[in-house]
PDB file of C-alpha atoms in Angstrom:
ATOM      1  CA  LEU A   1      96.492 195.525 152.762  1.00  0.00           C
ATOM      2  CA  MET A   2      92.720 193.292 152.657  1.00  0.00           C
ATOM      3  CA  PHE A   3      93.106 193.769 149.041  1.00  0.00           C
ATOM      4  CA  ARG A   4      96.345 192.247 148.454  1.00  0.00           C
ATOM      5  CA  LYS A   5      95.046 189.343 150.282  1.00  0.00           C
ATOM      6  CA  ASN A   6      92.369 188.627 148.651  1.00  0.00           C
ATOM      7  CA  LEU A   7      94.186 188.577 145.593  1.00  0.00           C
ATOM      8  CA  ARG A   8      96.504 185.567 147.103  1.00  0.00           C
ATOM      9  CA  LYS A   9      93.486 183.836 148.464  1.00  0.00           C
ATOM     10  CA  GLN A  10      91.693 183.897 144.786  1.00  0.00           C
ATOM     11  CA  ALA A  11      95.310 182.716 143.271  1.00  0.00           C
ATOM     12  CA  ARG A  12      95.677 179.788 146.109  1.00  0.00           C
ATOM     13  CA  GLN A  13      92.082 178.184 145.798  1.00  0.00           C
ATOM     14  CA  LEU A  14      91.970 178.746 141.497  1.00  0.00           C
ATOM     15  CA  GLU A  15      95.596 176.854 141.712  1.00  0.00           C
ATOM     16  CA  ASN A  16      93.799 173.591 143.922  1.00  0.00           C
ATOM     17  CA  GLU A  17      91.206 173.864 141.943  1.00  0.00           C
ATOM     18  CA  LEU A  18      92.811 173.650 139.002  1.00  0.00           C
ATOM     19  CA  ASP A  19      95.740 171.410 140.723  1.00  0.00           C
ATOM     20  CA  LEU A  20      93.201 168.204 140.911  1.00  0.00           C
ATOM     21  CA  LYS A  21      91.233 168.985 137.162  1.00  0.00           C
ATOM     22  CA  LEU A  22      94.952 167.971 136.042  1.00  0.00           C
ATOM     23  CA  VAL A  23      94.431 165.112 138.179  1.00  0.00           C
ATOM     24  CA  SER A  24      91.448 163.855 136.972  1.00  0.00           C
ATOM     25  CA  PHE A  25      92.469 165.766 133.388  1.00  0.00           C
ATOM     26  CA  SER A  26      95.734 162.989 133.283  1.00  0.00           C
ATOM     27  CA  LYS A  27      94.224 160.244 134.920  1.00  0.00           C
ATOM     28  CA  LEU A  28      90.986 160.887 131.451  1.00  0.00           C
ATOM     29  CA  CYS A  29      93.475 160.975 129.032  1.00  0.00           C
ATOM     30  CA  THR A  30      95.985 157.903 130.566  1.00  0.00           C
ATOM     31  CA  SER A  31      92.731 156.175 130.814  1.00  0.00           C
ATOM     32  CA  TYR A  32      91.698 156.577 126.792  1.00  0.00           C
ATOM     33  CA  SER A  33      94.754 154.760 126.039  1.00  0.00           C
ATOM     34  CA  SER A  34      94.508 152.197 128.292  1.00  0.00           C
ATOM     35  CA  SER A  35      91.414 150.581 127.182  1.00  0.00           C
ATOM     36  CA  ARG A  36      91.963 151.549 123.205  1.00  0.00           C
ATOM     37  CA  ASP A  37      94.498 149.082 123.827  1.00  0.00           C
ATOM     38  CA  GLY A  38      92.749 146.439 125.851  1.00  0.00           C
ATOM     39  CA  ARG A  39      89.766 145.956 123.706  1.00  0.00           C
ATOM     40  CA  ARG A  40      91.959 146.570 119.957  1.00  0.00           C
ATOM     41  CA  GLY A  41      91.593 142.564 119.417  1.00  0.00           C
ATOM     42  CA  ASP A  42      87.825 142.530 120.682  1.00  0.00           C
ATOM     43  CA  SER A  43      86.085 142.587 116.964  1.00  0.00           C
ATOM     44  CA  ASN A  44      83.130 140.925 119.152  1.00  0.00           C
ATOM     45  CA  SER A  45      81.783 144.157 120.658  1.00  0.00           C
ATOM     46  CA  ASP A  46      81.168 146.701 118.370  1.00  0.00           C
ATOM     47  CA  THR A  47      78.506 148.927 119.741  1.00  0.00           C
ATOM     48  CA  ALA A  48      79.198 149.263 123.790  1.00  0.00           C
ATOM     49  CA  PRO A  49      83.198 150.437 122.662  1.00  0.00           C
ATOM     50  CA  LEU A  50      81.702 153.517 120.919  1.00  0.00           C
ATOM     51  CA  LEU A  51      79.558 154.745 123.327  1.00  0.00           C
ATOM     52  CA  ASN A  52      82.475 154.399 125.368  1.00  0.00           C
ATOM     53  CA  ASN A  53      84.680 156.394 123.627  1.00  0.00           C
ATOM     54  CA  SER A  54      82.265 158.828 122.591  1.00  0.00           C
ATOM     55  CA  THR A  55      81.914 159.486 126.292  1.00  0.00           C
ATOM     56  CA  GLN A  56      85.479 159.390 126.708  1.00  0.00           C
ATOM     57  CA  ASP A  57      85.824 162.401 124.124  1.00  0.00           C
ATOM     58  CA  ARG A  58      82.923 165.024 125.569  1.00  0.00           C
ATOM     59  CA  MET A  59      84.323 164.318 128.652  1.00  0.00           C
ATOM     60  CA  PHE A  60      87.646 165.866 127.335  1.00  0.00           C
ATOM     61  CA  GLU A  61      86.135 168.297 125.708  1.00  0.00           C
ATOM     62  CA  THR A  62      84.245 169.451 128.966  1.00  0.00           C
ATOM     63  CA  MET A  63      87.651 169.491 131.035  1.00  0.00           C
ATOM     64  CA  SER A  64      89.972 171.535 128.643  1.00  0.00           C
ATOM     65  CA  GLY A  65      87.377 174.192 128.825  1.00  0.00           C
ATOM     66  CA  GLU A  66      87.014 173.722 132.609  1.00  0.00           C
ATOM     67  CA  ILE A  67      90.478 173.689 132.915  1.00  0.00           C
ATOM     68  CA  GLU A  68      90.677 176.193 129.824  1.00  0.00           C
ATOM     69  CA  GLN A  69      88.729 178.918 132.213  1.00  0.00           C
ATOM     70  CA  LEU A  70      90.900 178.063 135.576  1.00  0.00           C
ATOM     71  CA  LEU A  71      93.936 179.133 133.388  1.00  0.00           C
ATOM     72  CA  ALA A  72      92.137 182.140 131.948  1.00  0.00           C
ATOM     73  CA  LYS A  73      91.346 183.016 135.912  1.00  0.00           C
ATOM     74  CA  LEU A  74      94.036 182.513 136.755  1.00  0.00           C
ATOM     75  CA  THR A  75      95.569 184.222 134.570  1.00  0.00           C
ATOM     76  CA  GLY A  76      93.568 187.653 135.385  1.00  0.00           C
ATOM     77  CA  VAL A  77      94.136 187.485 139.134  1.00  0.00           C
ATOM     78  CA  ASN A  78      98.326 187.661 138.274  1.00  0.00           C
ATOM     79  CA  ASP A  79      97.939 190.207 136.098  1.00  0.00           C
ATOM     80  CA  LYS A  80      95.550 191.985 138.918  1.00  0.00           C
ATOM     81  CA  MET A  81      98.027 191.472 141.572  1.00  0.00           C
ATOM     82  CA  ALA A  82     100.980 193.497 139.168  1.00  0.00           C
ATOM     83  CA  GLU A  83      99.177 196.462 138.497  1.00  0.00           C
ATOM     84  CA  TYR A  84      98.845 196.409 142.510  1.00  0.00           C
ATOM     85  CA  THR A  85     102.818 196.164 142.757  1.00  0.00           C
ATOM     86  CA  SER A  86     103.091 198.874 140.562  1.00  0.00           C
ATOM     87  CA  THR A  87     100.468 201.049 142.632  1.00  0.00           C
ATOM     88  CA  PRO A  88     101.960 203.697 144.192  1.00  0.00           C
ATOM     89  CA  GLY A  89     100.745 203.541 148.059  1.00  0.00           C
ATOM     90  CA  VAL A  90     102.771 199.743 148.315  1.00  0.00           C
ATOM     91  CA  THR A  91     106.190 200.452 147.585  1.00  0.00           C
ATOM     92  CA  SER A  92     107.232 199.565 150.760  1.00  0.00           C
ATOM     93  CA  LEU A  93     105.790 195.592 150.125  1.00  0.00           C
ATOM     94  CA  ASN A  94     107.173 196.207 146.231  1.00  0.00           C
ATOM     95  CA  ALA A  95     109.888 192.969 146.890  1.00  0.00           C
ATOM     96  CA  ALA A  96     107.669 190.593 149.360  1.00  0.00           C
ATOM     97  CA  LEU A  97     105.315 191.519 146.469  1.00  0.00           C
ATOM     98  CA  MET A  98     107.499 191.022 143.125  1.00  0.00           C
ATOM     99  CA  HIS A  99     108.058 187.545 144.999  1.00  0.00           C
ATOM    100  CA  THR A 100     104.977 186.531 145.539  1.00  0.00           C
ATOM    101  CA  LEU A 101     103.661 188.072 141.597  1.00  0.00           C
ATOM    102  CA  GLN A 102     106.900 185.463 140.640  1.00  0.00           C
ATOM    103  CA  ARG A 103     105.670 182.564 141.987  1.00  0.00           C
ATOM    104  CA  HIS A 104     101.793 182.522 141.498  1.00  0.00           C
ATOM    105  CA  ARG A 105     103.842 183.812 137.596  1.00  0.00           C
ATOM    106  CA  ASP A 106     105.881 179.734 137.806  1.00  0.00           C
ATOM    107  CA  ILE A 107     102.627 177.882 139.057  1.00  0.00           C
ATOM    108  CA  LEU A 108     100.538 179.307 135.859  1.00  0.00           C
ATOM    109  CA  GLN A 109     103.311 178.088 133.602  1.00  0.00           C
ATOM    110  CA  ASP A 110     103.867 174.831 134.866  1.00  0.00           C
ATOM    111  CA  TYR A 111      99.766 173.943 134.846  1.00  0.00           C
ATOM    112  CA  THR A 112     100.021 175.570 131.636  1.00  0.00           C
ATOM    113  CA  HIS A 113     103.019 173.231 130.189  1.00  0.00           C
ATOM    114  CA  GLU A 114     101.143 169.968 131.525  1.00  0.00           C
ATOM    115  CA  PHE A 115      97.537 171.104 130.133  1.00  0.00           C
ATOM    116  CA  HIS A 116      98.629 171.483 126.768  1.00  0.00           C
ATOM    117  CA  LYS A 117     101.555 168.286 126.784  1.00  0.00           C
ATOM    118  CA  THR A 118      98.632 165.253 127.850  1.00  0.00           C
ATOM    119  CA  LYS A 119      95.745 167.899 125.267  1.00  0.00           C
ATOM    120  CA  ALA A 120      99.013 167.291 122.977  1.00  0.00           C
ATOM    121  CA  ASN A 121      99.220 163.273 124.363  1.00  0.00           C
ATOM    122  CA  PHE A 122      95.299 163.183 124.480  1.00  0.00           C
ATOM    123  CA  LEU A 123      94.607 164.464 120.661  1.00  0.00           C
ATOM    124  CA  ALA A 124      97.025 162.204 119.693  1.00  0.00           C
ATOM    125  CA  ILE A 125      95.832 158.784 120.824  1.00  0.00           C
ATOM    126  CA  ARG A 126      93.165 159.694 118.800  1.00  0.00           C
ATOM    127  CA  GLU A 127      94.187 160.497 115.573  1.00  0.00           C
ATOM    128  CA  ARG A 128      95.904 157.611 116.258  1.00  0.00           C
ATOM    129  CA  GLU A 129      92.798 154.938 117.389  1.00  0.00           C
ATOM    130  CA  ASP A 130      91.023 156.640 114.294  1.00  0.00           C
ATOM    131  CA  LEU A 131      93.182 155.468 111.835  1.00  0.00           C
ATOM    132  CA  LEU A 132      93.771 152.361 113.203  1.00  0.00           C
ATOM    133  CA  GLY A 133      90.016 151.727 114.081  1.00  0.00           C
ATOM    134  CA  SER A 134      89.229 153.444 110.149  1.00  0.00           C
ATOM    135  CA  VAL A 135      91.935 150.292 108.688  1.00  0.00           C
ATOM    136  CA  ARG A 136      89.658 147.356 110.945  1.00  0.00           C
ATOM    137  CA  LYS A 137      86.609 148.616 109.779  1.00  0.00           C
ATOM    138  CA  ASP A 138      87.979 148.652 106.400  1.00  0.00           C
ATOM    139  CA  ILE A 139      89.202 145.066 106.806  1.00  0.00           C
ATOM    140  CA  GLU A 140      85.634 144.030 108.238  1.00  0.00           C
ATOM    141  CA  THR A 141      84.188 145.270 105.589  1.00  0.00           C
ATOM    142  CA  TYR A 142      86.105 143.905 102.935  1.00  0.00           C
ATOM    143  CA  LYS A 143      85.775 141.009 104.876  1.00  0.00           C
ATOM    144  CA  SER A 144      81.857 140.301 105.349  1.00  0.00           C
ATOM    145  CA  GLY A 145      81.831 141.722 101.663  1.00  0.00           C
ATOM    146  CA  SER A 146      83.466 139.776  99.790  1.00  0.00           C
ATOM    147  CA  GLY A 147      83.645 135.812 100.741  1.00  0.00           C
ATOM    148  CA  VAL A 148      86.213 134.610  98.443  1.00  0.00           C
ATOM    149  CA  ASN A 149      88.268 137.030 100.065  1.00  0.00           C
ATOM    150  CA  ASN A 150      87.614 135.715 103.294  1.00  0.00           C
ATOM    151  CA  ARG A 151      90.882 133.256 103.348  1.00  0.00           C
ATOM    152  CA  ARG A 152      92.864 135.417 101.482  1.00  0.00           C
ATOM    153  CA  THR A 153      92.154 138.516 104.593  1.00  0.00           C
ATOM    154  CA  GLU A 154      92.506 136.241 107.601  1.00  0.00           C
ATOM    155  CA  LEU A 155      96.039 135.523 105.933  1.00  0.00           C
ATOM    156  CA  PHE A 156      96.895 138.962 105.886  1.00  0.00           C
ATOM    157  CA  LEU A 157      95.440 139.513 109.119  1.00  0.00           C
ATOM    158  CA  LYS A 158      97.893 137.220 110.525  1.00  0.00           C
ATOM    159  CA  GLU A 159     100.437 137.794 108.582  1.00  0.00           C
ATOM    160  CA  HIS A 160     101.028 141.395 110.254  1.00  0.00           C
ATOM    161  CA  GLU A 161      99.656 140.273 113.358  1.00  0.00           C
ATOM    162  CA  HIS A 162     103.024 137.970 113.024  1.00  0.00           C
ATOM    163  CA  LEU A 163     105.485 140.758 111.075  1.00  0.00           C
ATOM    164  CA  ARG A 164     104.501 142.882 114.324  1.00  0.00           C
ATOM    165  CA  ASN A 165     105.389 139.669 116.574  1.00  0.00           C
ATOM    166  CA  SER A 166     108.816 139.917 115.465  1.00  0.00           C
ATOM    167  CA  ASP A 167     108.864 143.127 115.689  1.00  0.00           C
ATOM    168  CA  ARG A 168     108.923 143.085 118.922  1.00  0.00           C
ATOM    169  CA  LEU A 169     111.193 140.209 119.067  1.00  0.00           C
ATOM    170  CA  MET A 170     113.587 141.858 116.859  1.00  0.00           C
ATOM    171  CA  ASP A 171     113.541 145.161 119.476  1.00  0.00           C
ATOM    172  CA  ASP A 172     113.736 143.065 122.776  1.00  0.00           C
ATOM    173  CA  THR A 173     116.762 141.082 121.140  1.00  0.00           C
ATOM    174  CA  ILE A 174     118.666 144.387 120.009  1.00  0.00           C
ATOM    175  CA  SER A 175     117.842 145.107 123.937  1.00  0.00           C
ATOM    176  CA  ILE A 176     119.518 142.173 124.752  1.00  0.00           C
ATOM    177  CA  ALA A 177     123.606 142.407 121.937  1.00  0.00           C
ATOM    178  CA  MET A 178     123.226 145.888 123.582  1.00  0.00           C
ATOM    179  CA  ALA A 179     123.746 145.272 126.766  1.00  0.00           C
ATOM    180  CA  THR A 180     125.855 142.560 126.312  1.00  0.00           C
ATOM    181  CA  LYS A 181     127.394 144.715 124.142  1.00  0.00           C
ATOM    182  CA  GLU A 182     128.498 146.808 126.977  1.00  0.00           C
ATOM    183  CA  ASN A 183     129.339 143.342 129.257  1.00  0.00           C
ATOM    184  CA  MET A 184     131.561 143.111 127.080  1.00  0.00           C
ATOM    185  CA  THR A 185     133.331 146.417 126.306  1.00  0.00           C
ATOM    186  CA  SER A 186     133.874 146.910 130.419  1.00  0.00           C
ATOM    187  CA  GLN A 187     134.482 143.014 130.850  1.00  0.00           C
ATOM    188  CA  ARG A 188     138.205 144.037 128.100  1.00  0.00           C
ATOM    189  CA  GLY A 189     139.029 146.064 129.757  1.00  0.00           C
ATOM    190  CA  LEU A 190     139.342 144.601 133.280  1.00  0.00           C
ATOM    191  CA  LEU A 191     141.007 141.791 131.780  1.00  0.00           C
ATOM    192  CA  LYS A 192     143.482 144.627 128.897  1.00  0.00           C
ATOM    193  CA  SER A 193     144.136 146.084 132.511  1.00  0.00           C
ATOM    194  CA  ILE A 194     145.327 142.468 134.327  1.00  0.00           C
ATOM    195  CA  GLN A 195     147.071 141.213 131.174  1.00  0.00           C
ATOM    196  CA  SER A 196     148.917 145.095 131.334  1.00  0.00           C
ATOM    197  CA  ARG A 197     150.637 143.781 134.995  1.00  0.00           C
ATOM    198  CA  VAL A 198     150.726 140.206 134.057  1.00  0.00           C
ATOM    199  CA  ASN A 199     152.980 141.094 131.025  1.00  0.00           C
ATOM    200  CA  THR A 200     155.159 143.254 132.882  1.00  0.00           C
ATOM    201  CA  LEU A 201     155.257 140.701 135.594  1.00  0.00           C
ATOM    202  CA  ALA A 202     156.189 138.337 132.473  1.00  0.00           C
ATOM    203  CA  ASN A 203     159.246 140.697 130.961  1.00  0.00           C
ATOM    204  CA  ARG A 204     159.834 139.796 134.425  1.00  0.00           C
ATOM    205  CA  PHE A 205     159.927 136.374 135.473  1.00  0.00           C
ATOM    206  CA  PRO A 206     160.970 134.589 131.357  1.00  0.00           C
ATOM    207  CA  ALA A 207     159.050 131.493 133.377  1.00  0.00           C
ATOM    208  CA  ILE A 208     156.176 132.722 133.427  1.00  0.00           C
ATOM    209  CA  ASN A 209     155.940 133.834 130.128  1.00  0.00           C
ATOM    210  CA  ASN A 210     155.651 130.952 128.150  1.00  0.00           C
ATOM    211  CA  LEU A 211     151.815 130.516 130.487  1.00  0.00           C
ATOM    212  CA  VAL A 212     151.159 133.729 129.448  1.00  0.00           C
ATOM    213  CA  GLN A 213     151.543 132.093 124.930  1.00  0.00           C
ATOM    214  CA  ARG A 214     149.524 129.134 125.932  1.00  0.00           C
ATOM    215  CA  LEU A 215     147.027 131.753 128.125  1.00  0.00           C
ATOM    216  CA  ASN A 216     146.738 134.570 125.447  1.00  0.00           C
ATOM    217  CA  LEU A 217     146.382 131.648 122.864  1.00  0.00           C
ATOM    218  CA  ARG A 218     144.034 129.903 124.615  1.00  0.00           C
ATOM    219  CA  LYS A 219     142.119 133.456 125.208  1.00  0.00           C
ATOM    220  CA  ARG A 220     141.965 133.560 121.542  1.00  0.00           C
ATOM    221  CA  ARG A 221     139.858 130.084 120.356  1.00  0.00           C
ATOM    222  CA  ASP A 222     137.486 131.320 122.823  1.00  0.00           C
ATOM    223  CA  SER A 223     136.858 134.137 121.631  1.00  0.00           C
ATOM    224  CA  LEU A 224     136.910 132.554 117.942  1.00  0.00           C
ATOM    225  CA  ILE A 225     133.987 130.190 120.032  1.00  0.00           C
ATOM    226  CA  LEU A 226     132.327 133.143 121.227  1.00  0.00           C
ATOM    227  CA  GLY A 227     132.318 134.598 117.890  1.00  0.00           C
ATOM    228  CA  GLY A 228     130.445 131.221 116.267  1.00  0.00           C
ATOM    229  CA  VAL A 229     128.612 130.539 118.906  1.00  0.00           C
ATOM    230  CA  ILE A 230     127.101 134.270 118.892  1.00  0.00           C
ATOM    231  CA  GLY A 231     127.047 134.262 114.926  1.00  0.00           C
ATOM    232  CA  VAL A 232     125.578 131.385 115.051  1.00  0.00           C
ATOM    233  CA  CYS A 233     122.311 132.382 117.512  1.00  0.00           C
ATOM    234  CA  THR A 234     121.564 135.646 115.581  1.00  0.00           C
ATOM    235  CA  ILE A 235     121.077 134.058 112.016  1.00  0.00           C
ATOM    236  CA  LEU A 236     118.644 132.513 114.305  1.00  0.00           C
ATOM    237  CA  LEU A 237     116.662 134.755 115.571  1.00  0.00           C
ATOM    238  CA  LEU A 238     116.774 136.772 112.589  1.00  0.00           C
ATOM    239  CA  LEU A 239     116.006 133.427 110.059  1.00  0.00           C
ATOM    240  CA  TYR A 240     112.686 132.882 113.283  1.00  0.00           C
ATOM    241  CA  ALA A 241     112.000 136.445 112.982  1.00  0.00           C
ATOM    242  CA  PHE A 242     111.351 135.806 108.614  1.00  0.00           C
ATOM    243  CA  HIS A 243     110.378 133.048 108.786  1.00  0.00           C
TER     244      HIS A 243
END
């Protein structure tokens, strides 16, 4: 019994340490991405960003090793608990022990999954940022080594930024268009329901039929006008985006 309590105490202690480590690990990965994004446009402070990135990389490697060690220790404790449950002298408590063991295994699995997911995200961000940094470095080297083409390089960079802004504008436009489409689809269903009821009344009362026909003509005219306005706006947005 004392051995079982000791194992459960070790498991809870390791789980608490892992929880704190994973929170800090996630914050490190988030701050790495944020700091890189904040320094993308800064070309006058090369030394400090490199030092900061190197420090973050070392912290990442250190924390990864610590978390992996804790996961290995927790796995070992769970294995010992599994061996204890199969001991012949504890068969009467086997059901409760198996429930406790399964709970600790689920926690271990969740922590392992979270660690690998966060680590993979960090590595993907670092690889992407290293690639972008290499491209920016090549551009800076080209600019400094070829004074004749400096103007062309600046134009290229401006065009690149313009394309990125255009891409964001197109994404926003598509999002607005999709939302508008959903809204119009909903309104179309509502209008069809209303029109069906009005047609029913018109069939019953011929005097209303003429009014319904006039409303239908006006609706068609409004639809044509609205379609024309949407088409003109879309063309203007495309012209602005790729100008």
